[in-house]
Coordinates of C-alpha atoms in Angstrom, one line a residue:
M1 CA -33.0 2.9 -0.8
N2 CA -35.2 0.5 -2.9
R3 CA -37.9 -1.7 -1.5
P4 CA -36.6 -4.8 0.0
L5 CA -36.5 -7.8 -2.3
P6 CA -38.8 -10.8 -1.3
F7 CA -35.6 -13.0 -1.3
D8 CA -32.0 -12.8 -0.5
P9 CA -30.3 -12.1 -3.9
I10 CA -26.8 -13.1 -2.5
A11 CA -28.1 -16.5 -1.3
R12 CA -29.8 -17.0 -4.7
A13 CA -26.5 -16.1 -6.5
A14 CA -24.7 -18.5 -4.2
E15 CA -27.1 -21.4 -5.1
L16 CA -26.6 -20.6 -8.8
W17 CA -22.8 -20.3 -8.4
E18 CA -22.7 -23.6 -6.5
D19 CA -24.8 -25.4 -9.4
R20 CA -22.8 -23.8 -12.3
I21 CA -19.4 -22.9 -11.1
G22 CA -18.4 -24.6 -7.9
P23 CA -18.1 -23.8 -4.1
A24 CA -19.8 -20.5 -3.4
G25 CA -18.8 -19.8 0.3
T26 CA -16.2 -17.2 -0.4
M27 CA -18.2 -15.6 -3.2
A28 CA -21.2 -15.3 -1.0
A29 CA -19.2 -13.9 1.9
V30 CA -17.3 -11.2 -0.3
T31 CA -20.6 -10.3 -2.0
G32 CA -22.4 -9.9 1.3
L33 CA -19.5 -8.0 2.7
M34 CA -19.5 -5.6 -0.3
R35 CA -23.2 -5.1 0.1
V36 CA -23.0 -4.4 3.7
Q37 CA -20.3 -1.9 2.9
Q38 CA -22.7 0.0 0.7
I39 CA -25.4 -0.1 3.3
I40 CA -23.0 1.2 6.0
Q41 CA -21.6 3.9 3.7
S42 CA -25.1 5.1 2.9
A43 CA -26.1 5.3 6.5
V44 CA -22.9 7.0 7.5
D45 CA -23.0 9.5 4.7
G46 CA -26.6 10.4 5.5
S47 CA -25.7 11.0 9.2
L48 CA -22.6 13.2 8.3
K49 CA -24.3 15.2 5.4
P50 CA -26.1 17.6 7.7
H51 CA -22.8 18.5 9.2
G52 CA -21.1 19.2 5.8
L53 CA -18.8 16.2 6.1
T54 CA -17.9 13.2 4.2
F55 CA -16.6 10.1 6.1
A56 CA -13.0 10.9 4.9
R57 CA -13.1 14.5 6.3
Y58 CA -14.8 13.2 9.4
E59 CA -12.0 10.7 9.8
A60 CA -9.4 13.4 9.4
L61 CA -11.0 15.5 12.1
V62 CA -11.1 12.5 14.4
L63 CA -7.4 11.8 13.7
L64 CA -6.4 15.4 14.5
T65 CA -8.5 15.3 17.7
F66 CA -6.5 12.2 18.8
A67 CA -3.2 13.8 18.0
R68 CA -1.1 14.9 21.0
N69 CA -1.1 18.6 20.1
A70 CA -4.2 18.5 17.8
R71 CA -1.9 18.8 14.8
L72 CA -0.1 16.4 12.4
P73 CA 2.1 16.6 9.4
M74 CA 0.1 15.9 6.2
R75 CA 2.4 12.9 5.4
V76 CA 1.5 11.4 8.8
M77 CA -2.2 12.0 8.2
G78 CA -1.9 10.1 4.9
E79 CA -0.1 7.2 6.6
R80 CA -2.6 6.9 9.3
L81 CA -5.7 7.3 7.2
Q82 CA -4.0 5.0 4.5
L83 CA -4.6 7.6 1.8
H84 CA -2.7 8.9 -1.1
P85 CA -1.1 12.3 -0.5
T86 CA -3.3 13.8 -3.2
S87 CA -6.3 12.7 -1.3
V88 CA -5.0 14.1 1.9
T89 CA -4.5 17.4 0.2
N90 CA -8.0 17.5 -1.1
I91 CA -9.4 16.6 2.3
V92 CA -7.4 19.3 4.1
D93 CA -8.2 21.8 1.4
R94 CA -11.9 21.3 2.0
L95 CA -11.7 21.3 5.8
E96 CA -9.5 24.4 5.7
R97 CA -12.0 26.1 3.3
D98 CA -14.7 25.3 5.8
G99 CA -12.6 26.7 8.7
L100 CA -12.3 23.3 10.4
V101 CA -8.5 23.1 10.2
K102 CA -5.6 25.3 9.4
R103 CA -2.2 24.7 8.0
V104 CA 0.6 25.9 10.2
P105 CA 4.4 25.8 9.6
H106 CA 6.3 23.1 11.4
P107 CA 8.4 24.7 14.2
T108 CA 11.7 23.0 13.3
D109 CA 11.3 21.6 9.7
R110 CA 10.5 24.3 7.0
R111 CA 9.7 21.6 4.5
T112 CA 6.8 20.2 6.6
T113 CA 3.3 21.7 6.9
L114 CA 1.3 20.8 9.9
V115 CA -2.5 20.5 9.9
E116 CA -4.2 21.7 13.1
I117 CA -7.8 21.4 14.0
T118 CA -9.7 24.6 14.9
D119 CA -12.3 25.2 17.6
D120 CA -14.9 25.0 14.9
G121 CA -13.4 21.7 13.7
R122 CA -13.6 20.4 17.3
A123 CA -17.3 21.4 17.6
R124 CA -18.2 19.9 14.2
R125 CA -16.4 16.7 15.0
E126 CA -18.2 16.4 18.3
A127 CA -21.7 17.0 16.6
A128 CA -20.7 14.6 13.8
T129 CA -19.6 12.0 16.2
A130 CA -23.0 12.2 18.0
A131 CA -24.7 11.6 14.6
V132 CA -22.6 8.6 13.6
T133 CA -22.7 6.9 17.0
G134 CA -26.4 7.6 17.2
I135 CA -26.8 5.2 14.3
D136 CA -24.1 2.8 15.4
F137 CA -22.1 3.9 12.3
G138 CA -24.9 2.1 10.3
L139 CA -23.9 -1.3 11.7
T140 CA -27.3 -2.7 12.8
G141 CA -28.7 -6.1 13.6
L142 CA -25.7 -7.4 15.7
T143 CA -25.2 -7.9 19.3
E144 CA -22.2 -6.3 21.0
R145 CA -20.4 -9.8 21.1
Q146 CA -21.1 -10.2 17.4
V147 CA -19.6 -6.8 16.6
E148 CA -16.5 -7.8 18.5
Q149 CA -16.4 -11.2 16.5
L150 CA -16.8 -9.3 13.3
T151 CA -14.1 -6.9 14.2
D152 CA -11.8 -9.8 15.0
L153 CA -12.5 -11.5 11.7
L154 CA -12.1 -8.4 9.6
T155 CA -8.8 -7.7 11.5
K156 CA -7.5 -11.2 10.5
V157 CA -8.3 -10.5 6.8
R158 CA -6.6 -7.1 7.0
R159 CA -3.5 -8.4 8.7
S160 CA -3.1 -11.4 6.3
S161 CA -3.4 -9.0 3.3
G162 CA -0.5 -6.9 4.6
D163 CA -2.7 -3.9 5.8
F164 CA -0.6 -3.7 8.9
S165 CA 1.9 -5.8 10.9
E166 CA 1.9 -6.3 14.6

């Protein structure tokens, strides 16, 4: 990470935007959100790297841990992780190569392949979880109540954009 700037570049951009283009509230909020995403991604990646995981692979292990039988069809993994089937295949390929998951045939549907977490996968997920929770997933500087408010606000944006219905 670079040295901190002696000013907030997003606030400065908002002032210039306001002067030259118009209302800057949404621009500043979105730009700030994108920057925070970069900061969080860097922190999470740094905490997962020693465990040989990316966030996508970590999420897949967590998803399998949450599954009733610690296995899911690849199609369901893609739906739950909101990923394209090709991305799921790549994630599973890498996890399988590392011995963290295995592909198993579906007991009643020959067309479906299940992905099952292994004991090594459970252990890696547990260690990685300790790492990411140890840094609060990179989300620092907020109180517990503020984290709840942020989650509520982001959920509203996700819902209104059709990310999910409920």
